[in-house]
JSON list of C-alpha atoms in Angstrom, two decimals:
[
{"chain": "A", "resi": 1410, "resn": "UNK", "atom": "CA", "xyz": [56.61, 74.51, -57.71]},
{"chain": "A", "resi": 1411, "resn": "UNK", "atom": "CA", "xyz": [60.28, 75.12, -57.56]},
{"chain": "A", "resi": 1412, "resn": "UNK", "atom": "CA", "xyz": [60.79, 72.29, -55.12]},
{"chain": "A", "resi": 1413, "resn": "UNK", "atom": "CA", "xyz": [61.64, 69.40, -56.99]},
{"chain": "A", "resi": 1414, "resn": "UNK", "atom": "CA", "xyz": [63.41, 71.16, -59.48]},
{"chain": "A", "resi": 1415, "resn": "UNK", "atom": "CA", "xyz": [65.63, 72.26, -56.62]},
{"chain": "A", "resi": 1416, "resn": "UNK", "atom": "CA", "xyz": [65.73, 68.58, -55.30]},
{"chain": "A", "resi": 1417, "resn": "UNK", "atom": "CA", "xyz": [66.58, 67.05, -59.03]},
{"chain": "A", "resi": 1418, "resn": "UNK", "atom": "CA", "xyz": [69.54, 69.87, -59.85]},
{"chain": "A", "resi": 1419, "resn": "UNK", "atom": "CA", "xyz": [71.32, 68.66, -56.30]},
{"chain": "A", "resi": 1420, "resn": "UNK", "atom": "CA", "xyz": [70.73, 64.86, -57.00]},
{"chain": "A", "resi": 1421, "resn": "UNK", "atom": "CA", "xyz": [71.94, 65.54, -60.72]},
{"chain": "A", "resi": 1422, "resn": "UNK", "atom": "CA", "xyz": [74.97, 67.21, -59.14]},
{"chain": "A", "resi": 1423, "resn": "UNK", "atom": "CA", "xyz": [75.26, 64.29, -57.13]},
{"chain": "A", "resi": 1424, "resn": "UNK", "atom": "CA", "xyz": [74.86, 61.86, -59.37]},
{"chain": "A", "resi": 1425, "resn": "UNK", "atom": "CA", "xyz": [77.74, 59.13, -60.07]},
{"chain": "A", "resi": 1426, "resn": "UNK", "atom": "CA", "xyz": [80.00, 59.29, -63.05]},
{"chain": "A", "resi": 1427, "resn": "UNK", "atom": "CA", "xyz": [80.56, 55.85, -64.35]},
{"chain": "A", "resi": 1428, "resn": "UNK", "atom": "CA", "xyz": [84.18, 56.25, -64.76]},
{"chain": "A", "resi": 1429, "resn": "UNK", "atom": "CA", "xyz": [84.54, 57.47, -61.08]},
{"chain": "A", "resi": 1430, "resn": "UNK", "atom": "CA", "xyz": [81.73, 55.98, -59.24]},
{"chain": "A", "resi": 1431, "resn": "UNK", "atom": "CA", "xyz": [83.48, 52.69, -58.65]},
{"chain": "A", "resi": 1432, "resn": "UNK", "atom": "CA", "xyz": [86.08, 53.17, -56.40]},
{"chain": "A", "resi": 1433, "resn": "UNK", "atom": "CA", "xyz": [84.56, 55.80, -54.01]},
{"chain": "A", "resi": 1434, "resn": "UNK", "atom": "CA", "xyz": [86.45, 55.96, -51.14]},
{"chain": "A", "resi": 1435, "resn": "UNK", "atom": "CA", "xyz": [84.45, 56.03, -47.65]},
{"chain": "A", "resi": 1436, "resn": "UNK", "atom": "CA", "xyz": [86.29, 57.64, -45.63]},
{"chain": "A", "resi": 1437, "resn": "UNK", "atom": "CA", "xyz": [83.99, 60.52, -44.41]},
{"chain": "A", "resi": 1438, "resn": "UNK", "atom": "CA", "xyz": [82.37, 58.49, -41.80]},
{"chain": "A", "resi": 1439, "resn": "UNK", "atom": "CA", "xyz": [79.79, 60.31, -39.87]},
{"chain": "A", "resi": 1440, "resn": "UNK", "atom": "CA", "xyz": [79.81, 58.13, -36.26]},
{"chain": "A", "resi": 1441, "resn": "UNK", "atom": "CA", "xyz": [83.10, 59.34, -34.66]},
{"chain": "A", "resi": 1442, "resn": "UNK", "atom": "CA", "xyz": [82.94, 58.41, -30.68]},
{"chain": "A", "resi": 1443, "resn": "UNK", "atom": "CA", "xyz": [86.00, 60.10, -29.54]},
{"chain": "A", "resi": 1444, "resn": "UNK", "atom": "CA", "xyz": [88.75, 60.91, -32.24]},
{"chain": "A", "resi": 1445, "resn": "UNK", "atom": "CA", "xyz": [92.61, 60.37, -31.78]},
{"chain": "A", "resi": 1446, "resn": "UNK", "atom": "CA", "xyz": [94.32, 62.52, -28.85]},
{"chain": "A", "resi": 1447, "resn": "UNK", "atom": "CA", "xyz": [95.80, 65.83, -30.05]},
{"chain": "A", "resi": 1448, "resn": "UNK", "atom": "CA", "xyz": [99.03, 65.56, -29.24]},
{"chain": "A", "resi": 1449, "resn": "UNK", "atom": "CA", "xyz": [101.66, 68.54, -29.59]},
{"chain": "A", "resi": 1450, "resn": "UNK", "atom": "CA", "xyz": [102.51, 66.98, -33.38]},
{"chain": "A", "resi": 1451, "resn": "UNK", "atom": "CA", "xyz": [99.03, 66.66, -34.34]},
{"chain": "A", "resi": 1452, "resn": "UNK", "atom": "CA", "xyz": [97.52, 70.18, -33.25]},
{"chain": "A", "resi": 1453, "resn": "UNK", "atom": "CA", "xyz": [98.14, 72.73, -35.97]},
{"chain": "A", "resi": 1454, "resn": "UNK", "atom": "CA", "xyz": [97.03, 69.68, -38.27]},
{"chain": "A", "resi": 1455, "resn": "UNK", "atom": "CA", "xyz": [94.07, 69.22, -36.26]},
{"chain": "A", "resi": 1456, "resn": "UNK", "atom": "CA", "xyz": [93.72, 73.01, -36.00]},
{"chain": "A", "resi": 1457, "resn": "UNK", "atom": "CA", "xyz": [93.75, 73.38, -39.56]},
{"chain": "A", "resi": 1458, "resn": "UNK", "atom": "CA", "xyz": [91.14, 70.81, -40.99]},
{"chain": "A", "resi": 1459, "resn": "UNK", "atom": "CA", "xyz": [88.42, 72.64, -38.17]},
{"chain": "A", "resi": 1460, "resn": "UNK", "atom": "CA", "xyz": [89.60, 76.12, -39.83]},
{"chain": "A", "resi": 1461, "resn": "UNK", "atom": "CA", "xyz": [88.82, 74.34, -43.61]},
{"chain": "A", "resi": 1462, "resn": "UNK", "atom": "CA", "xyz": [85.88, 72.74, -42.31]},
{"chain": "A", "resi": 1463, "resn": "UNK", "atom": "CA", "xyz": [84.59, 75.98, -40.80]},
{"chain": "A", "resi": 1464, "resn": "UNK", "atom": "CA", "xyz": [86.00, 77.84, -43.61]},
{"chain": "A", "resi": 1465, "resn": "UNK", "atom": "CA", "xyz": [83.67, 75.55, -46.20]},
{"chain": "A", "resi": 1466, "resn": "UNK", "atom": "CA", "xyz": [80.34, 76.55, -44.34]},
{"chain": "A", "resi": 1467, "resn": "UNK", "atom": "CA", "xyz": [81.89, 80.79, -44.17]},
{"chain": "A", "resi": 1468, "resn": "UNK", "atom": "CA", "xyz": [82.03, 80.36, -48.47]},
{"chain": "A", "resi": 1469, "resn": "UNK", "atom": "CA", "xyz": [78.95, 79.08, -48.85]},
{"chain": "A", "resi": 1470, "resn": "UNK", "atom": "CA", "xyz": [77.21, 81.66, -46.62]},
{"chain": "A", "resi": 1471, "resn": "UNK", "atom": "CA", "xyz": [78.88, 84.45, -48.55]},
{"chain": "A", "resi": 1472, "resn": "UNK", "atom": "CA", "xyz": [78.42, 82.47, -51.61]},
{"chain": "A", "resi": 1473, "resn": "UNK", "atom": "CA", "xyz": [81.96, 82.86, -52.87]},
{"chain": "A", "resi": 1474, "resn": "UNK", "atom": "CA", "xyz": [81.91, 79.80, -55.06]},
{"chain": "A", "resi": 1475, "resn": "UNK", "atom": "CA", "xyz": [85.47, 79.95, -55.99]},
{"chain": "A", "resi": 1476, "resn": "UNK", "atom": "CA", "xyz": [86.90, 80.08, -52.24]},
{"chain": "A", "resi": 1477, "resn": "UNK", "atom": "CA", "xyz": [84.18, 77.05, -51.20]},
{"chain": "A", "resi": 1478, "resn": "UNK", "atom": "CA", "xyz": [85.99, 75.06, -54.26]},
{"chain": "A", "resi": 1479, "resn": "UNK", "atom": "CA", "xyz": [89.56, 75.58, -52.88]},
{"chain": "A", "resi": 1480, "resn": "UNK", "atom": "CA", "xyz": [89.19, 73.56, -49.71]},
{"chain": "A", "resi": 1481, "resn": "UNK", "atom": "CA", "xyz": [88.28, 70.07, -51.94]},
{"chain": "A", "resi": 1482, "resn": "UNK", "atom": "CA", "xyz": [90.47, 67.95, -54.24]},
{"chain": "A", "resi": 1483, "resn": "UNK", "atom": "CA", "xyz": [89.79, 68.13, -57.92]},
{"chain": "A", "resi": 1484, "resn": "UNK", "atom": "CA", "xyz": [87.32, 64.77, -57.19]},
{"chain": "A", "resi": 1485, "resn": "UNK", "atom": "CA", "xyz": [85.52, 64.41, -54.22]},
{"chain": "A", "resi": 1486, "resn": "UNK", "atom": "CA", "xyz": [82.93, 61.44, -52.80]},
{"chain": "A", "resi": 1487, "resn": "UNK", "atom": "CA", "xyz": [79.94, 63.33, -51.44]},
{"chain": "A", "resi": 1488, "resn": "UNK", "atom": "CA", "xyz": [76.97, 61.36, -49.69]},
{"chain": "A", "resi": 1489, "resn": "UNK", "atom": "CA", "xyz": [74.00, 63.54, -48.87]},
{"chain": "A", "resi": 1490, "resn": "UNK", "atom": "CA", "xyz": [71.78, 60.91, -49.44]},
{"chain": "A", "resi": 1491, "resn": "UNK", "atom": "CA", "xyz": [70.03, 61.15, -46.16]},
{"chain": "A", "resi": 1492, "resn": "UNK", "atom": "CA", "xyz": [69.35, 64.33, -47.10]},
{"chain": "A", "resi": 1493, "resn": "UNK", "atom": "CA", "xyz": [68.03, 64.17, -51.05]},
{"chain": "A", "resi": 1494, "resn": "UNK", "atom": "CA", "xyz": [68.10, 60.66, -51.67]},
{"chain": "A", "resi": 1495, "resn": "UNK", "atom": "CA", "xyz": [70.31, 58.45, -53.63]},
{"chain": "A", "resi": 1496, "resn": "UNK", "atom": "CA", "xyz": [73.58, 57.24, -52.58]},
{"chain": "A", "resi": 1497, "resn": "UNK", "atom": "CA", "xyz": [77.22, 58.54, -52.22]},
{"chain": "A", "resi": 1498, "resn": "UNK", "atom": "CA", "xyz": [78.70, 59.61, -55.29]},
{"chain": "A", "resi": 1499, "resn": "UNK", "atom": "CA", "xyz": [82.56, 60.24, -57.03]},
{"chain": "A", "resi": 1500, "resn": "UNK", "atom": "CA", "xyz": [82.11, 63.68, -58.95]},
{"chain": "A", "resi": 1501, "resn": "UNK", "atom": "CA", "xyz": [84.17, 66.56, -59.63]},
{"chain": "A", "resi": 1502, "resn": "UNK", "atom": "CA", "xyz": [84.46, 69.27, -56.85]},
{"chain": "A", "resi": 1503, "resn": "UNK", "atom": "CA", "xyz": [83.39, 71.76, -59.29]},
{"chain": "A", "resi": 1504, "resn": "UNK", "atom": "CA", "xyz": [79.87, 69.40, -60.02]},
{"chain": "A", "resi": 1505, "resn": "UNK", "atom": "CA", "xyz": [79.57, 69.54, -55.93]},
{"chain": "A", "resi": 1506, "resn": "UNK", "atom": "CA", "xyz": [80.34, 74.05, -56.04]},
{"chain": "A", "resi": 1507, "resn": "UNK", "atom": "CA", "xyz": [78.48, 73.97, -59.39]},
{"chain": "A", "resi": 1508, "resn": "UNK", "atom": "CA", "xyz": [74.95, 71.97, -57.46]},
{"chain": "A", "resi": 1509, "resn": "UNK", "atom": "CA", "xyz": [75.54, 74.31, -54.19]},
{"chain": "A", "resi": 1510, "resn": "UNK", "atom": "CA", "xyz": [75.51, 77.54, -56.32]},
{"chain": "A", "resi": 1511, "resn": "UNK", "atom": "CA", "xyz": [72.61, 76.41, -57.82]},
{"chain": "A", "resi": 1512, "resn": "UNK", "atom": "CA", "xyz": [70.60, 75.78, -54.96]},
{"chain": "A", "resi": 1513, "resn": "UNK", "atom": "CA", "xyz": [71.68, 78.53, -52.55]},
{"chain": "A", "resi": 1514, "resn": "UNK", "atom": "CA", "xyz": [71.16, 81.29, -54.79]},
{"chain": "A", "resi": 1515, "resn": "UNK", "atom": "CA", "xyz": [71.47, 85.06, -54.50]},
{"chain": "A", "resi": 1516, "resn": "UNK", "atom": "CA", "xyz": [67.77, 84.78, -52.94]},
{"chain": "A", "resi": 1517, "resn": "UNK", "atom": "CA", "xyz": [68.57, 82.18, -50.52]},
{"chain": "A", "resi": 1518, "resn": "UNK", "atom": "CA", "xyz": [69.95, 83.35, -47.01]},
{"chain": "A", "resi": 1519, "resn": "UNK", "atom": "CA", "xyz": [71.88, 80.58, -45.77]},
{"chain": "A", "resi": 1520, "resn": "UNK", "atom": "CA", "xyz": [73.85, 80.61, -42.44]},
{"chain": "A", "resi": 1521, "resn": "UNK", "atom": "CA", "xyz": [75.88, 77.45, -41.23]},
{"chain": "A", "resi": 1522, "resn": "UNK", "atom": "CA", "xyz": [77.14, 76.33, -37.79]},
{"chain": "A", "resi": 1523, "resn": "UNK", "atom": "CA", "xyz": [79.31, 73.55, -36.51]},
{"chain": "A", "resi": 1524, "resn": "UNK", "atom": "CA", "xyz": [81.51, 71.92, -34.03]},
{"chain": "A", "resi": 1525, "resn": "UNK", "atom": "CA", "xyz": [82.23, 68.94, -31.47]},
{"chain": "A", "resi": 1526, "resn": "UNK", "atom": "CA", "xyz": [84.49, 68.28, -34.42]},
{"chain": "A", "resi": 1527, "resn": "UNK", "atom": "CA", "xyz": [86.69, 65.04, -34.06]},
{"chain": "A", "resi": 1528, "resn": "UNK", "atom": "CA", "xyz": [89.67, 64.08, -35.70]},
{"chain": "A", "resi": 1529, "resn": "UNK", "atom": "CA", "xyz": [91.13, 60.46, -36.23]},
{"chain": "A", "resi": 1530, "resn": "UNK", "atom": "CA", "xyz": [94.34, 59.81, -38.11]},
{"chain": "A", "resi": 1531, "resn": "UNK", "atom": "CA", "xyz": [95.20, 57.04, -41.17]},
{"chain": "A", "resi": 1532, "resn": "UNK", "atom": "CA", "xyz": [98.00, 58.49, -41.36]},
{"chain": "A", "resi": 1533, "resn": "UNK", "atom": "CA", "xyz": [100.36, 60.99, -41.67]},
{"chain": "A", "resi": 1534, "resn": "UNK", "atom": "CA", "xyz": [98.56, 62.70, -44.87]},
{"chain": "A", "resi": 1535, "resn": "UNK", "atom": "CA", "xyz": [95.08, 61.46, -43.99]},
{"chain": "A", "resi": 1536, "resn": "UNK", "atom": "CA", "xyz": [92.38, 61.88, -41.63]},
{"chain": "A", "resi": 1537, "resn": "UNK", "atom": "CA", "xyz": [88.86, 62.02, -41.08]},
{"chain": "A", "resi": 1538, "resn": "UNK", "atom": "CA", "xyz": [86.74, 64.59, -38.75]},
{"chain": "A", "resi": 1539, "resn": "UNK", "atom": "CA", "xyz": [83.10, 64.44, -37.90]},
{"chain": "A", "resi": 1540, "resn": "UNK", "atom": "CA", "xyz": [81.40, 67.48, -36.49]},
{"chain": "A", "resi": 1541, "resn": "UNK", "atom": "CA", "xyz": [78.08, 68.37, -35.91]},
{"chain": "A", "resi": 1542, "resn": "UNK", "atom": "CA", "xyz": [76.44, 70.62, -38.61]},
{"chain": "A", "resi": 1543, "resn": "UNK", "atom": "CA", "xyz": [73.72, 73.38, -38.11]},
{"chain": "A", "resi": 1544, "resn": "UNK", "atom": "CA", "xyz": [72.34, 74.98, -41.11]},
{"chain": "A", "resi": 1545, "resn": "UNK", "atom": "CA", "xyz": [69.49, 77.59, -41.51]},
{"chain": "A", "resi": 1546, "resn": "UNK", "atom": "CA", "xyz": [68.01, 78.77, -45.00]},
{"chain": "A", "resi": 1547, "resn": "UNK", "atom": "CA", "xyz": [65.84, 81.63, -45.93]},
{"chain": "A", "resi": 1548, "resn": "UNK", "atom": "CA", "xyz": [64.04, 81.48, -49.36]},
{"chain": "A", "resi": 1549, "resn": "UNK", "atom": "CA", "xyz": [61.53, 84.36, -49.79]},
{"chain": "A", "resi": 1550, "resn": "UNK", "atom": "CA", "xyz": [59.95, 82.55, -52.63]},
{"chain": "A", "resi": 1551, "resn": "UNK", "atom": "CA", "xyz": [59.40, 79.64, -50.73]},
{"chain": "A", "resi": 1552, "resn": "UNK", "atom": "CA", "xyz": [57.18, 81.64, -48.13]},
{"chain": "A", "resi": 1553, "resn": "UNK", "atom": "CA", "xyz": [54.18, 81.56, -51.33]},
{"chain": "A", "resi": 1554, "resn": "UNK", "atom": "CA", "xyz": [51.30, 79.88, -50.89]},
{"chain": "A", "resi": 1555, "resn": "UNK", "atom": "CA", "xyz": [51.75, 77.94, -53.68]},
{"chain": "A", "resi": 1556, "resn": "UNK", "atom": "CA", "xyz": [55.64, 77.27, -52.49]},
{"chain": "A", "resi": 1557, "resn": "UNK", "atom": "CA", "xyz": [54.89, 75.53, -49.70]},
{"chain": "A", "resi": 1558, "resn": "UNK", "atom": "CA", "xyz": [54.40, 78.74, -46.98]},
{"chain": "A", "resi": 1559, "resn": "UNK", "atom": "CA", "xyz": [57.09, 78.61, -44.95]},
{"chain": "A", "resi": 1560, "resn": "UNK", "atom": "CA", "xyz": [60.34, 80.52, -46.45]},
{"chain": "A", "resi": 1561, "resn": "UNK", "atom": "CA", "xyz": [62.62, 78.67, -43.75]},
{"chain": "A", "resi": 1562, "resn": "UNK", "atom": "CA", "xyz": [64.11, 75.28, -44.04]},
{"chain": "A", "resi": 1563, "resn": "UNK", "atom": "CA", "xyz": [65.93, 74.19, -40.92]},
{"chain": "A", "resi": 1564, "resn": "UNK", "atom": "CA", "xyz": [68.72, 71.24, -40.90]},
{"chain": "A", "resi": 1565, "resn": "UNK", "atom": "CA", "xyz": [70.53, 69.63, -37.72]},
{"chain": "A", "resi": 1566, "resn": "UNK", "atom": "CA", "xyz": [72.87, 66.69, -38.89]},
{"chain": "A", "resi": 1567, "resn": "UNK", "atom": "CA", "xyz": [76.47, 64.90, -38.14]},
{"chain": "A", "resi": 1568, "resn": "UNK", "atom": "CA", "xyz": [79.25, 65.92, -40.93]},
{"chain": "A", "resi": 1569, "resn": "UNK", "atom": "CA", "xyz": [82.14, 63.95, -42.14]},
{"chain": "A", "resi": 1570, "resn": "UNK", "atom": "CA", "xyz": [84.79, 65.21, -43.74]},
{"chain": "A", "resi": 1571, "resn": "UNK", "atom": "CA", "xyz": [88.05, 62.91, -45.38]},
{"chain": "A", "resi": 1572, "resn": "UNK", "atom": "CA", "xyz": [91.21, 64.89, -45.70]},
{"chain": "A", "resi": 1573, "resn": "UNK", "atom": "CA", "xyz": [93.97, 64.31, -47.27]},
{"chain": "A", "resi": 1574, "resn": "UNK", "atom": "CA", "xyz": [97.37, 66.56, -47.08]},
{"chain": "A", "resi": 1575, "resn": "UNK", "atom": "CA", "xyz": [98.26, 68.11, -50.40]},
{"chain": "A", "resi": 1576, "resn": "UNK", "atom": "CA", "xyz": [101.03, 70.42, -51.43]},
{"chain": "A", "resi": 1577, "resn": "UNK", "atom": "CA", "xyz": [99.11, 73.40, -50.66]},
{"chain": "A", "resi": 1578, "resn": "UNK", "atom": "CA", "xyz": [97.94, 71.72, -47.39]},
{"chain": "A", "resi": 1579, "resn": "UNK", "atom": "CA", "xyz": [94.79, 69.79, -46.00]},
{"chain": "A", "resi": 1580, "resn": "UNK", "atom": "CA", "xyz": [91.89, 69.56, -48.62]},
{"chain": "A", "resi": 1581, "resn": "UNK", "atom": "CA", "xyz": [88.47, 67.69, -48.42]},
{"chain": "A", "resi": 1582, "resn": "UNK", "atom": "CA", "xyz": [88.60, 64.78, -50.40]},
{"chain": "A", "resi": 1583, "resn": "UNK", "atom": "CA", "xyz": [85.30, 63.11, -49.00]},
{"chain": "A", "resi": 1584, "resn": "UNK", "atom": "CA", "xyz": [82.23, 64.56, -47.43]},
{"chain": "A", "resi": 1585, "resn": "UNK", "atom": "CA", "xyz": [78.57, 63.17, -46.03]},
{"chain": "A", "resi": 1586, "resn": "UNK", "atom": "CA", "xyz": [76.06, 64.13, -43.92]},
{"chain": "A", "resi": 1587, "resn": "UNK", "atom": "CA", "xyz": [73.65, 62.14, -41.53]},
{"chain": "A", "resi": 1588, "resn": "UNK", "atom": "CA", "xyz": [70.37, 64.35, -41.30]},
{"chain": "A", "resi": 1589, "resn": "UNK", "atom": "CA", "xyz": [69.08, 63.86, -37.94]},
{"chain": "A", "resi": 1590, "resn": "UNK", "atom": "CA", "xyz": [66.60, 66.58, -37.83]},
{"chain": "A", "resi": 1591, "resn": "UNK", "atom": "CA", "xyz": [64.88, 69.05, -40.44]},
{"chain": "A", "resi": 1592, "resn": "UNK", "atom": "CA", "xyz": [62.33, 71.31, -39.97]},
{"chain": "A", "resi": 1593, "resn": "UNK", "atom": "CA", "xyz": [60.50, 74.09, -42.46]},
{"chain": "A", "resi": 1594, "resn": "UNK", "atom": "CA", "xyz": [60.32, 74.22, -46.79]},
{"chain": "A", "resi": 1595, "resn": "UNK", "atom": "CA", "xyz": [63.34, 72.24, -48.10]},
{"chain": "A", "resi": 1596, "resn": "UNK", "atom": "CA", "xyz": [62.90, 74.39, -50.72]}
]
């Protein structure tokens, strides 16, 4: 069964590097109860970290590896531990692309939905955003009997993205995700 292989090539992606593990930032909160007012300074910022945020789930659907990679900072702190386990992690944002192209191949249909996305400020060059996440994923495979039987895996959860302004503009520096709901073959 190509289930827990699946499973241990995300956590492995996951997984902490000693060197950067320590000093994980957690900023990516994901309980948000009404964000900052957009005022007329804030709204192309606030404008532009729903288009990257957006723009993150459009890559991954279209599996363009190299476009999903250019909305994060060279080292990101993921926690998707409600979702496989574990607990948040420092990596490299090409470990992160690297563990999504593995498990959303060619074969996997994947389409991704968000919004009620809500900004705070800690700054001038920082911010966070929560947003609720849709995401549904076909796996033919998966439909086998000896798969599971079901070829769709169903996810409802609460995002949170850190940003922080860069040269080239607002990147993700920080992600999680707080499953609330899953349905199907996590497969």
């Amino acid at each position: 069964m190509l289930k827990p292989i699946i499973a241990a090539t995300l956590a492995l992606s996951l997984a902490p590097l000693p060197a950067l593990a320590q000093d994980a930032p957690t900023r990516a909160p994901t309980q948000v109860t009404g964000g900052d007012a957009i005022t007329a300074e804030r709204v192309a910022d606030v404008a532009e970290m729903i288009r990257v945020a957006n723009a993150i789930d459009a890559a991954v659907d279209a599996k363009d590896w190299p476009q999903a990679r250019s909305y994060f900072t060279d080292t990101i702190t993921v926690d998707f531990s409600s979702l496989v386990g574990g607990g948040p992690a420092t990596i490299p944002a090409d470990g992160l692309i690297d563990g999504w192209s593995t498990n959303l191949t060619a074969q996997k249909t994947s389409y991704h939905q968000r919004g009620n996305h809500l900004v705070s400020f800690d700054g001038p060059d920082a911010a966070t955003m929560t947003s609720q996440g849709y995401a549904w994923n076909r796996y033919e495979p998966g439909g086998e009997e000896a798969n599971g039987g079901d070829p769709l895996w169903e996810v409802w959860g609460t995002y949170g993205h850190a940003f922080v302004r860069m040269a080239d503009g607002w990147k993700v520096e920080a992600m999680s995700l707080d499953v609330r709901n899953q349905r199907g073959n996590a497969y």
